[in-house]
Amino acid sequence: MVPEIAIMGHPNEGKSSVLSTLAEDDSVRVSPTPGETTHCRSFPVIIDGREVLRFIDTPGFQNPSRVLSELRRLAGQGDGIIRQFREYARSIPELRDDCELLQPVERGAGIIYVVDGSRPVRNVDRDEMEILRLSGNPRMAVINCKDQREEYLQDWKEEFRKAFNANRVFSAHRATYAERILLLEALQSIDQDWHEVLGQVISAFKRDWAARNAATIDLIITMLSDCLTYRRLIDAGPEELERQDSERFLKAYNQAIAEKEEAIHQKIRSLYKHNIFKYQLPARSLLREELFNERTWQILGLSKKQLAIIGGLGGAAIGAGLDIAHAGLSMGLWATVGGAIGALGAILGGETASANATFMGLKLGGQQLQIGPSKSIDLLFILLNRSLLFYFHTINWAHGRRDYAKASGSEDRSPDQLGFTRNWSSARIKVCHEYFRALQQENDSARYKSESDLREILETVLMEISQRS
Ligand SMILES: Nc1nc2c(ncn2[C@@H]2O[C@H](COP(=O)(O)OP(=O)(O)OP(=O)(O)O)[C@@H](O)[C@H]2O)c(=O)[nH]1
Ligand SMILES: [Mg+2]
């Protein structure tokens, strides 16, 4: 049988938000107006096509003191007081909501009782807790501090001791994957009958998360190899070079890279079940400043020898070369920079490429202009760091959180904006270089080896990011 867990409590305390976060379901209705949830609604958790757990959203208690006195009255009359109460209350209009919300309790569902711990305990809360205690169902209290005030936490915890098997602080807005697992583990310990089945659910959750991470790594690696080997052919003769149309070529190249990146990020986002939330990567962040230090900017990743070759070319070639360099600097958006470097590094001609063309790849009088692939490993680090930043924000946006306007910008939980790879060991950086080189040289065996090393690194990195709480 699929275990059922009903999320219960006073109106507007954040029950639906907690459920939304726990079940990773952003379709759960959440609203600042009390009484948003009016009927019990099931939210199945499906893993590998199988329902492993069912959360039930319930309306808030309406008349807890009346319900409690009825339950006390029924207490002496044998088992099943919730069933007896519901039979009695069914025909009484003012008890309709209370009758509805106790429906899963009658079926034996486990209970998560949600309170907003940033306010003091009231008598009405004590009545609700006593109702749940009288039900005898396995139950746990969850403190969701709406405005992060903690001065009442101790009072709440003392109240919970009388009526609940366990209690935990869990934020509907900030809970991470690791905190969701911890909550389920705490739930597992409150009832012996649940131990095994919830143990299976937790294992399924962990397997599922590892599978999503593995899929994310596939996506990141596909994107890296696509972008780093990307070349764009544009029909162009010397006239066009002379017209200094390089900005147009660069734009097309950059746009293609940006679209590939965006498509992959969308796929990552849906792996973590976000339909609404979308993190906007910063257009210009410290991360980028770091990757493109002053020196890199000045020479755009070109060696002295390559620069000398630019200097040695005449006429239209210099015009095109310098103009592209200039575009890379002045456009300033960091997504364009990799393209600029690529463009400088590999503008190739057609069949009759000269010896020099292998360096700068620029053929005067050619029919086609090839932009890319990137000659600079900076593009790899930019794309990698941006993917990891996107992953970090995607997995840490709780599904119950709806203030999407705050999604981008200066988040208090942001990781070091200077980039994830900045503190990587030299062994890890070496793998990146090997991978980049293998792609450049189209060396399949080296690529296979370095790609599997990179995959292993990313497995560790994604798990580390997931475990932060
Ligand atoms: N800041 C903040 N707001 C929260 C948090 N949890 C819930 N809220 C907000 O509180 C309001 C009520 O949240 P719901 O999840 O709809 O509450 P509920 O208990 O299901 O309410 P009813 O269905 O009306 O009984 C919404 O505006 C939520 O966005 C939280 O952890 N922090
Ligand atoms: Mg609700």
Coordinates of C-alpha atoms and ligand atoms in Angstrom, one line a residue:
M1 CA 0.0 0.0 0.0
V2 CA 1.2 3.5 -0.8
P3 CA 1.9 5.5 2.4
E4 CA -0.3 8.6 2.7
I5 CA 0.9 11.7 4.5
A6 CA -1.7 14.5 5.2
I7 CA -0.3 18.0 5.6
M8 CA -2.5 19.6 8.2
G9 CA -2.8 22.8 10.3
H10 CA -4.4 26.2 10.8
P11 CA -5.4 28.2 7.7
N12 CA -2.6 30.1 6.0
E13 CA 0.3 28.6 7.9
G14 CA 2.0 27.4 4.8
K15 CA 0.7 23.8 4.5
S16 CA 0.3 23.9 0.8
S17 CA 3.8 25.5 0.5
V18 CA 5.4 22.8 2.5
L19 CA 3.7 20.1 0.5
S20 CA 4.7 21.8 -2.8
T21 CA 8.3 21.8 -1.7
L22 CA 8.3 18.3 -0.3
A23 CA 6.6 16.8 -3.4
E24 CA 8.6 19.1 -5.8
D25 CA 5.3 20.2 -7.4
D26 CA 4.9 23.8 -8.3
S27 CA 1.3 23.3 -9.4
V28 CA 0.1 23.2 -5.7
R29 CA -2.1 26.2 -5.0
V30 CA -0.6 28.7 -2.6
S31 CA -2.1 32.0 -1.6
P32 CA -1.7 34.8 0.9
T33 CA -5.5 34.6 1.5
P34 CA -6.5 32.2 4.3
G35 CA -8.8 29.4 3.1
E36 CA -7.2 28.9 -0.3
T37 CA -7.3 25.1 0.1
T38 CA -10.9 24.0 0.5
H39 CA -10.7 20.3 -0.4
C40 CA -8.3 17.4 0.3
R41 CA -6.2 16.8 -2.7
S42 CA -3.7 14.0 -3.4
F43 CA -0.2 14.6 -4.7
P44 CA 1.4 11.4 -5.7
V45 CA 5.1 11.1 -5.8
I46 CA 6.0 8.9 -8.8
I47 CA 9.4 7.5 -9.3
D48 CA 10.2 5.2 -12.2
G49 CA 6.5 5.2 -13.1
R50 CA 5.5 3.9 -9.7
E51 CA 3.7 5.8 -7.0
V52 CA 5.9 5.5 -4.0
L53 CA 4.2 8.0 -1.6
R54 CA 1.1 10.2 -1.6
F55 CA 1.0 13.6 0.1
I56 CA -2.5 15.1 0.8
D57 CA -3.1 18.8 1.0
T58 CA -5.9 19.6 3.4
P59 CA -8.0 22.7 4.2
G60 CA -7.1 24.5 7.5
F61 CA -9.0 23.7 10.7
Q62 CA -12.1 26.0 11.0
N63 CA -13.6 25.1 14.4
P64 CA -10.9 23.3 16.3
S65 CA -12.4 23.9 19.8
R66 CA -15.8 22.6 18.7
V67 CA -14.2 19.6 17.0
L68 CA -12.2 18.9 20.1
S69 CA -15.2 18.9 22.4
E70 CA -17.1 16.6 20.1
L71 CA -14.1 14.2 20.0
R72 CA -13.9 14.3 23.8
R73 CA -17.5 13.5 24.0
L74 CA -17.0 10.5 21.6
A75 CA -13.9 9.3 23.3
G76 CA -15.6 6.9 25.7
Q77 CA -17.5 5.3 22.9
G78 CA -15.0 2.8 21.5
D79 CA -12.6 2.9 18.6
G80 CA -12.6 5.1 15.5
I81 CA -13.5 8.4 17.1
I82 CA -12.5 10.3 13.9
R83 CA -14.9 8.1 11.9
Q84 CA -17.6 8.6 14.4
F85 CA -17.0 12.4 14.4
R86 CA -17.1 12.6 10.7
E87 CA -20.4 10.6 10.6
Y88 CA -21.8 13.0 13.2
A89 CA -20.4 16.2 11.5
R90 CA -21.4 15.4 7.9
S91 CA -24.8 17.0 8.3
I92 CA -23.7 20.1 10.2
P93 CA -22.8 22.9 7.8
E94 CA -20.4 24.8 10.0
L95 CA -18.3 21.6 10.5
R96 CA -18.1 20.8 6.8
D97 CA -14.5 21.9 6.4
D98 CA -13.4 20.1 9.6
C99 CA -15.1 17.0 8.3
E100 CA -13.3 17.3 5.0
L101 CA -9.9 17.8 6.4
L102 CA -10.1 14.8 8.7
Q103 CA -10.9 12.5 5.8
P104 CA -7.3 11.2 5.3
V105 CA -6.9 10.9 9.1
E106 CA -9.9 8.5 9.2
R107 CA -8.1 6.4 6.5
G108 CA -5.0 6.2 8.8
A109 CA -2.8 8.7 7.0
G110 CA 0.3 9.9 8.7
I111 CA 0.2 13.6 9.7
I112 CA 2.5 16.5 9.2
Y113 CA 1.2 19.3 11.3
V114 CA 2.5 22.7 9.9
V115 CA 2.8 25.8 12.0
D116 CA 4.3 29.2 11.3
G117 CA 6.9 29.2 14.1
S118 CA 7.5 32.9 13.8
R119 CA 4.4 33.7 15.9
P120 CA 3.5 32.7 19.4
V121 CA 1.5 29.6 20.3
R122 CA -2.3 30.2 20.8
N123 CA -5.0 28.1 22.5
V124 CA -6.5 27.3 19.1
D125 CA -3.2 25.7 18.1
R126 CA -3.3 23.6 21.3
D127 CA -6.8 22.4 20.4
E128 CA -5.7 21.4 16.9
M129 CA -2.7 19.5 18.4
E130 CA -4.9 17.7 20.8
I131 CA -7.3 16.7 18.0
L132 CA -4.4 15.1 16.1
R133 CA -3.1 13.4 19.3
L134 CA -6.6 11.9 19.9
S135 CA -6.6 10.5 16.3
G136 CA -3.7 8.2 17.3
N137 CA -2.2 8.4 13.8
P138 CA 1.6 8.7 13.4
R139 CA 2.3 12.4 13.4
M140 CA 5.0 14.9 13.3
A141 CA 5.1 18.7 13.7
V142 CA 6.8 20.9 11.1
I143 CA 7.9 24.4 12.0
N144 CA 7.8 26.6 8.9
C145 CA 9.1 30.0 10.0
K146 CA 7.6 32.4 7.5
D147 CA 9.6 35.4 8.5
Q148 CA 12.6 33.7 10.0
R149 CA 11.9 34.9 13.5
E150 CA 13.0 32.3 16.0
E151 CA 12.1 33.6 19.4
Y152 CA 9.0 31.4 19.7
L153 CA 10.7 28.2 18.5
Q154 CA 11.3 26.9 22.1
D155 CA 7.7 27.4 23.1
W156 CA 6.5 25.5 20.0
K157 CA 8.8 22.7 20.7
E158 CA 7.6 22.3 24.2
E159 CA 4.0 22.2 23.0
F160 CA 4.9 19.6 20.4
R161 CA 6.4 17.3 23.0
K162 CA 2.9 16.6 24.4
A163 CA 1.2 15.7 21.2
F164 CA 3.7 14.6 18.5
N165 CA 6.2 11.8 18.0
A166 CA 8.7 14.2 16.4
N167 CA 9.2 17.7 15.3
R168 CA 11.4 19.5 12.8
V169 CA 12.2 22.9 11.4
F170 CA 11.5 22.9 7.7
S171 CA 11.3 25.9 5.5
A172 CA 8.8 25.8 2.7
H173 CA 10.8 28.5 0.9
R174 CA 14.3 27.4 1.6
A175 CA 14.4 23.7 2.1
T176 CA 16.9 21.9 -0.1
Y177 CA 17.1 18.3 -1.4
A178 CA 19.2 17.4 1.7
E179 CA 16.6 18.8 4.0
R180 CA 13.8 17.0 2.3
I181 CA 15.6 13.7 2.8
L182 CA 16.2 14.6 6.5
L183 CA 12.5 15.3 6.9
L184 CA 11.5 12.0 5.4
E185 CA 14.1 10.2 7.6
A186 CA 12.6 11.9 10.7
L187 CA 9.2 10.8 9.5
Q188 CA 10.4 7.2 9.1
S189 CA 11.4 7.0 12.7
I190 CA 8.0 8.0 14.2
D191 CA 6.2 4.8 13.4
Q192 CA 7.5 1.2 13.2
D193 CA 5.1 0.2 10.5
W194 CA 6.4 2.9 8.3
H195 CA 10.0 2.3 8.8
E196 CA 10.5 -0.1 6.0
V197 CA 8.2 1.4 3.5
L198 CA 9.5 5.0 4.1
G199 CA 13.0 3.5 3.9
Q200 CA 12.2 2.3 0.4
V201 CA 10.8 5.7 -0.5
I202 CA 14.0 7.5 0.8
S203 CA 16.2 5.1 -1.3
A204 CA 14.0 5.7 -4.3
F205 CA 14.3 9.5 -3.7
K206 CA 18.1 9.2 -3.5
R207 CA 18.4 7.0 -6.6
D208 CA 16.1 9.4 -8.5
W209 CA 18.3 12.4 -7.5
A210 CA 21.5 10.6 -8.6
A211 CA 19.8 9.7 -11.9
R212 CA 18.8 13.4 -12.4
N213 CA 22.4 14.5 -11.6
A214 CA 23.7 11.9 -14.1
A215 CA 21.3 13.2 -16.7
T216 CA 22.4 16.8 -15.9
I217 CA 26.0 15.8 -16.4
D218 CA 25.2 14.2 -19.8
L219 CA 23.5 17.5 -20.8
I220 CA 26.4 19.6 -19.6
I221 CA 29.0 17.5 -21.5
T222 CA 26.9 17.4 -24.6
M223 CA 26.6 21.2 -24.4
L224 CA 30.4 21.6 -23.9
S225 CA 31.3 19.5 -26.8
D226 CA 28.7 21.1 -29.0
C227 CA 29.7 24.6 -28.2
L228 CA 33.5 24.0 -28.2
T229 CA 33.5 22.3 -31.5
Y230 CA 30.9 24.6 -33.1
R231 CA 31.9 26.2 -36.3
R232 CA 29.8 28.5 -38.4
L233 CA 30.4 28.9 -42.1
I234 CA 29.4 32.2 -43.6
D235 CA 29.6 33.0 -47.3
A236 CA 31.8 36.0 -47.4
G237 CA 34.2 37.5 -49.9
P238 CA 36.9 40.0 -49.4
E239 CA 34.5 42.8 -50.1
E240 CA 32.5 41.8 -47.0
L241 CA 35.6 41.7 -44.9
E242 CA 36.5 45.1 -46.2
R243 CA 33.1 46.3 -45.3
Q244 CA 34.1 45.2 -41.8
D245 CA 31.0 43.1 -41.3
S246 CA 32.7 41.0 -38.7
E247 CA 30.3 42.1 -36.0
R248 CA 27.5 40.4 -37.9
F249 CA 29.5 37.2 -38.1
L250 CA 30.3 37.3 -34.5
K251 CA 26.8 37.9 -33.5
A252 CA 25.6 34.9 -35.4
Y253 CA 28.2 32.8 -33.8
N254 CA 27.5 34.0 -30.3
Q255 CA 23.8 33.6 -30.7
A256 CA 24.3 30.0 -31.8
I257 CA 26.4 29.3 -28.7
A258 CA 23.9 31.1 -26.4
E259 CA 21.0 29.1 -27.9
K260 CA 22.8 25.8 -27.3
E261 CA 23.5 26.9 -23.7
E262 CA 19.9 28.0 -23.1
A263 CA 18.4 24.8 -24.6
I264 CA 20.5 22.7 -22.2
H265 CA 19.6 24.8 -19.2
Q266 CA 15.9 24.4 -20.0
K267 CA 16.4 20.7 -20.0
I268 CA 18.2 20.8 -16.6
R269 CA 15.4 22.9 -15.2
S270 CA 12.8 20.4 -16.2
L271 CA 14.8 17.5 -14.7
Y272 CA 14.3 19.2 -11.4
K273 CA 10.6 19.7 -12.1
H274 CA 10.5 23.4 -12.4
N275 CA 7.7 24.6 -14.6
I276 CA 7.6 28.2 -13.4
F277 CA 10.8 29.1 -11.7
K278 CA 13.6 30.1 -14.1
Y279 CA 16.9 31.4 -12.9
Q280 CA 18.3 34.2 -15.0
L281 CA 22.0 33.8 -15.2
P282 CA 23.7 37.2 -14.6
A283 CA 24.8 38.8 -17.9
R284 CA 27.8 40.2 -16.3
S285 CA 29.1 38.7 -13.1
L286 CA 32.2 38.5 -11.0
L287 CA 32.6 35.0 -12.4
R288 CA 33.3 36.5 -15.7
E289 CA 35.6 39.2 -14.5
E290 CA 37.7 36.5 -12.9
L291 CA 37.9 34.4 -16.0
F292 CA 38.8 37.3 -18.2
N293 CA 41.4 39.0 -16.2
E294 CA 43.0 42.2 -17.6
R295 CA 45.7 40.3 -19.5
T296 CA 43.2 37.9 -21.1
W297 CA 41.1 40.8 -22.2
Q298 CA 44.0 42.6 -23.7
I299 CA 45.2 39.8 -25.8
L300 CA 42.0 37.9 -26.2
G301 CA 43.6 34.5 -25.5
L302 CA 46.0 34.8 -28.4
S303 CA 49.7 33.9 -28.1
K304 CA 52.4 36.5 -29.0
K305 CA 53.1 34.5 -32.1
Q306 CA 49.4 34.7 -33.2
L307 CA 49.3 38.4 -32.5
A308 CA 52.4 38.8 -34.5
I309 CA 50.7 37.1 -37.4
I310 CA 47.8 39.4 -37.2
G311 CA 50.2 42.2 -37.3
G312 CA 51.9 40.7 -40.3
L313 CA 48.8 40.5 -42.4
G314 CA 47.8 43.4 -44.5
G315 CA 44.8 45.2 -45.8
A316 CA 41.4 43.7 -45.3
A317 CA 42.8 41.0 -43.0
I318 CA 44.0 43.5 -40.4
G319 CA 40.7 45.3 -40.7
A320 CA 38.7 42.2 -40.1
G321 CA 41.0 40.9 -37.3
L322 CA 41.1 44.1 -35.4
D323 CA 37.4 44.7 -35.9
I324 CA 36.5 41.4 -34.5
A325 CA 38.7 41.9 -31.5
H326 CA 37.2 45.2 -31.0
A327 CA 33.7 43.8 -31.2
G328 CA 34.6 41.2 -28.5
L329 CA 35.7 44.0 -26.2
S330 CA 33.1 46.5 -26.8
M331 CA 30.0 44.3 -26.9
G332 CA 31.0 43.4 -23.4
L333 CA 28.4 40.7 -22.7
W334 CA 30.3 37.8 -21.5
A335 CA 28.5 35.2 -23.7
T336 CA 30.1 37.0 -26.6
V337 CA 33.6 36.8 -25.4
G338 CA 34.1 33.1 -26.1
G339 CA 32.8 33.8 -29.6
A340 CA 35.2 36.6 -30.1
I341 CA 38.1 34.5 -29.2
G342 CA 36.9 31.7 -31.4
A343 CA 36.4 34.1 -34.2
L344 CA 39.9 35.4 -33.9
G345 CA 41.4 32.0 -33.5
A346 CA 39.8 30.3 -36.4
I347 CA 38.6 32.2 -39.3
L348 CA 39.2 29.8 -42.0
G349 CA 39.1 29.9 -45.8
G350 CA 38.0 27.4 -48.3
E351 CA 40.0 24.8 -50.2
T352 CA 43.0 27.0 -51.0
A353 CA 43.9 28.0 -47.5
S354 CA 47.4 29.3 -47.2
A355 CA 50.0 28.1 -44.7
N356 CA 49.3 31.1 -42.5
A357 CA 45.6 30.2 -42.5
T358 CA 46.3 27.3 -40.3
F359 CA 47.2 29.8 -37.6
M360 CA 44.8 32.5 -38.0
G361 CA 42.7 30.7 -40.5
L362 CA 42.0 33.8 -42.3
K363 CA 42.0 33.5 -46.0
L364 CA 41.8 36.5 -48.2
G365 CA 39.7 36.1 -51.3
G366 CA 38.0 33.0 -49.9
Q367 CA 34.4 32.1 -50.4
Q368 CA 33.5 31.1 -46.9
L369 CA 34.3 32.5 -43.6
Q370 CA 34.4 30.0 -40.8
I371 CA 34.0 31.2 -37.3
G372 CA 34.9 28.9 -34.5
P373 CA 35.6 26.5 -33.0
S374 CA 36.8 28.4 -30.0
K375 CA 40.6 28.3 -29.5
S376 CA 40.4 29.4 -26.0
I377 CA 39.7 27.1 -23.0
D378 CA 38.1 30.1 -21.3
L379 CA 34.9 29.2 -23.2
L380 CA 34.9 25.8 -21.5
F381 CA 35.2 27.3 -18.1
I382 CA 32.6 29.9 -18.7
L383 CA 30.1 27.4 -19.9
L384 CA 30.9 25.0 -17.1
N385 CA 30.7 27.6 -14.4
R386 CA 27.5 29.0 -15.8
S387 CA 25.9 25.5 -15.9
L388 CA 26.9 24.8 -12.3
L389 CA 25.6 28.2 -11.2
F390 CA 22.3 27.4 -13.0
Y391 CA 22.2 24.0 -11.4
F392 CA 22.8 25.5 -8.0
H393 CA 20.0 28.0 -8.3
T394 CA 17.6 25.5 -9.9
I395 CA 17.9 22.8 -7.2
N396 CA 17.8 25.4 -4.4
W397 CA 14.7 27.1 -5.4
A398 CA 12.0 25.4 -3.3
H399 CA 8.9 24.5 -5.3
G400 CA 6.7 26.1 -2.6
R401 CA 8.4 29.4 -3.1
R402 CA 6.5 31.7 -5.4
D403 CA 8.2 35.2 -5.1
Y404 CA 9.8 34.6 -8.5
A405 CA 10.8 38.2 -8.9
K406 CA 13.5 37.6 -6.3
A407 CA 14.9 34.7 -8.4
S408 CA 17.8 36.5 -9.9
G409 CA 20.3 38.9 -8.6
S410 CA 21.9 39.0 -5.2
E411 CA 20.7 35.9 -3.5
D412 CA 21.9 35.4 0.1
R413 CA 22.5 31.7 -0.6
S414 CA 24.6 32.3 -3.7
P415 CA 27.8 30.3 -3.9
D416 CA 31.0 32.1 -4.4
Q417 CA 30.2 34.1 -7.5
L418 CA 33.8 33.8 -8.6
G419 CA 33.0 30.4 -9.9
F420 CA 32.9 26.8 -9.0
T421 CA 36.0 25.8 -10.8
R422 CA 38.1 28.5 -9.1
N423 CA 39.1 26.3 -6.2
W424 CA 39.4 23.1 -8.2
S425 CA 42.6 21.1 -7.8
S426 CA 45.2 21.1 -10.5
A427 CA 44.2 17.5 -11.2
R428 CA 40.7 18.6 -12.1
I429 CA 41.8 21.5 -14.1
K430 CA 44.2 19.2 -16.0
V431 CA 41.2 17.0 -17.0
C432 CA 39.4 20.1 -18.4
H433 CA 42.5 20.9 -20.5
E434 CA 42.8 17.3 -21.7
Y435 CA 39.1 17.3 -22.7
F436 CA 39.5 20.6 -24.4
R437 CA 42.6 19.5 -26.3
A438 CA 40.9 16.2 -27.3
L439 CA 38.0 18.1 -28.8
Q440 CA 40.3 20.5 -30.6
Q441 CA 42.3 17.7 -32.1
E442 CA 39.3 15.6 -32.8
N443 CA 41.1 12.8 -31.0
D444 CA 38.3 10.3 -30.1
S445 CA 40.2 8.1 -27.7
A446 CA 41.7 11.0 -25.7
R447 CA 38.2 12.5 -25.7
Y448 CA 36.6 9.3 -24.4
K449 CA 39.1 9.1 -21.6
S450 CA 39.0 12.8 -20.5
E451 CA 35.2 12.9 -20.9
S452 CA 34.8 10.0 -18.4
D453 CA 37.2 11.7 -16.0
L454 CA 35.2 14.9 -16.4
R455 CA 32.0 13.0 -15.7
E456 CA 33.4 11.6 -12.5
I457 CA 34.5 15.1 -11.3
L458 CA 31.0 16.5 -12.1
E459 CA 29.3 13.6 -10.2
T460 CA 31.2 14.7 -7.1
V461 CA 30.6 18.4 -7.7
L462 CA 26.9 18.0 -8.2
M463 CA 26.6 15.8 -5.1
E464 CA 28.5 18.4 -3.1
I465 CA 26.2 21.2 -4.3
S466 CA 23.1 19.0 -3.5
Q467 CA 24.3 18.3 0.0
R468 CA 24.8 21.9 1.0
S469 CA 22.0 22.9 3.3
Ligands
LIG1 N1 7.9 34.3 3.5 C1 7.3 33.1 3.6 N2 6.1 33.0 3.2 C2 5.5 31.8 3.3 C3 6.2 30.6 3.7 N3 5.4 29.6 3.6 C4 4.2 30.0 3.2 N4 4.3 31.4 2.9 C5 3.2 32.2 2.4 O1 2.1 32.2 3.3 C6 0.9 32.2 2.5 C7 0.1 31.0 2.8 O2 0.7 29.8 2.3 P1 -0.1 28.5 1.9 O3 0.9 27.5 1.6 O4 -1.1 28.8 0.9 O5 -0.8 28.2 3.3 P2 -1.9 27.2 3.6 O6 -1.7 26.8 5.1 O7 -2.0 26.1 2.6 O8 -3.2 28.0 3.6 P3 -4.8 27.6 3.4 O9 -4.8 26.6 2.3 O10 -5.4 28.9 3.1 O11 -5.2 27.0 4.7 C8 1.3 32.3 1.1 O12 1.3 33.6 0.7 C9 2.7 31.7 1.1 O13 3.5 32.2 0.0 C10 7.6 30.8 4.1 O14 8.3 29.8 4.5 N5 8.1 32.0 4.0
MG2 MG -3.4 25.5 1.4

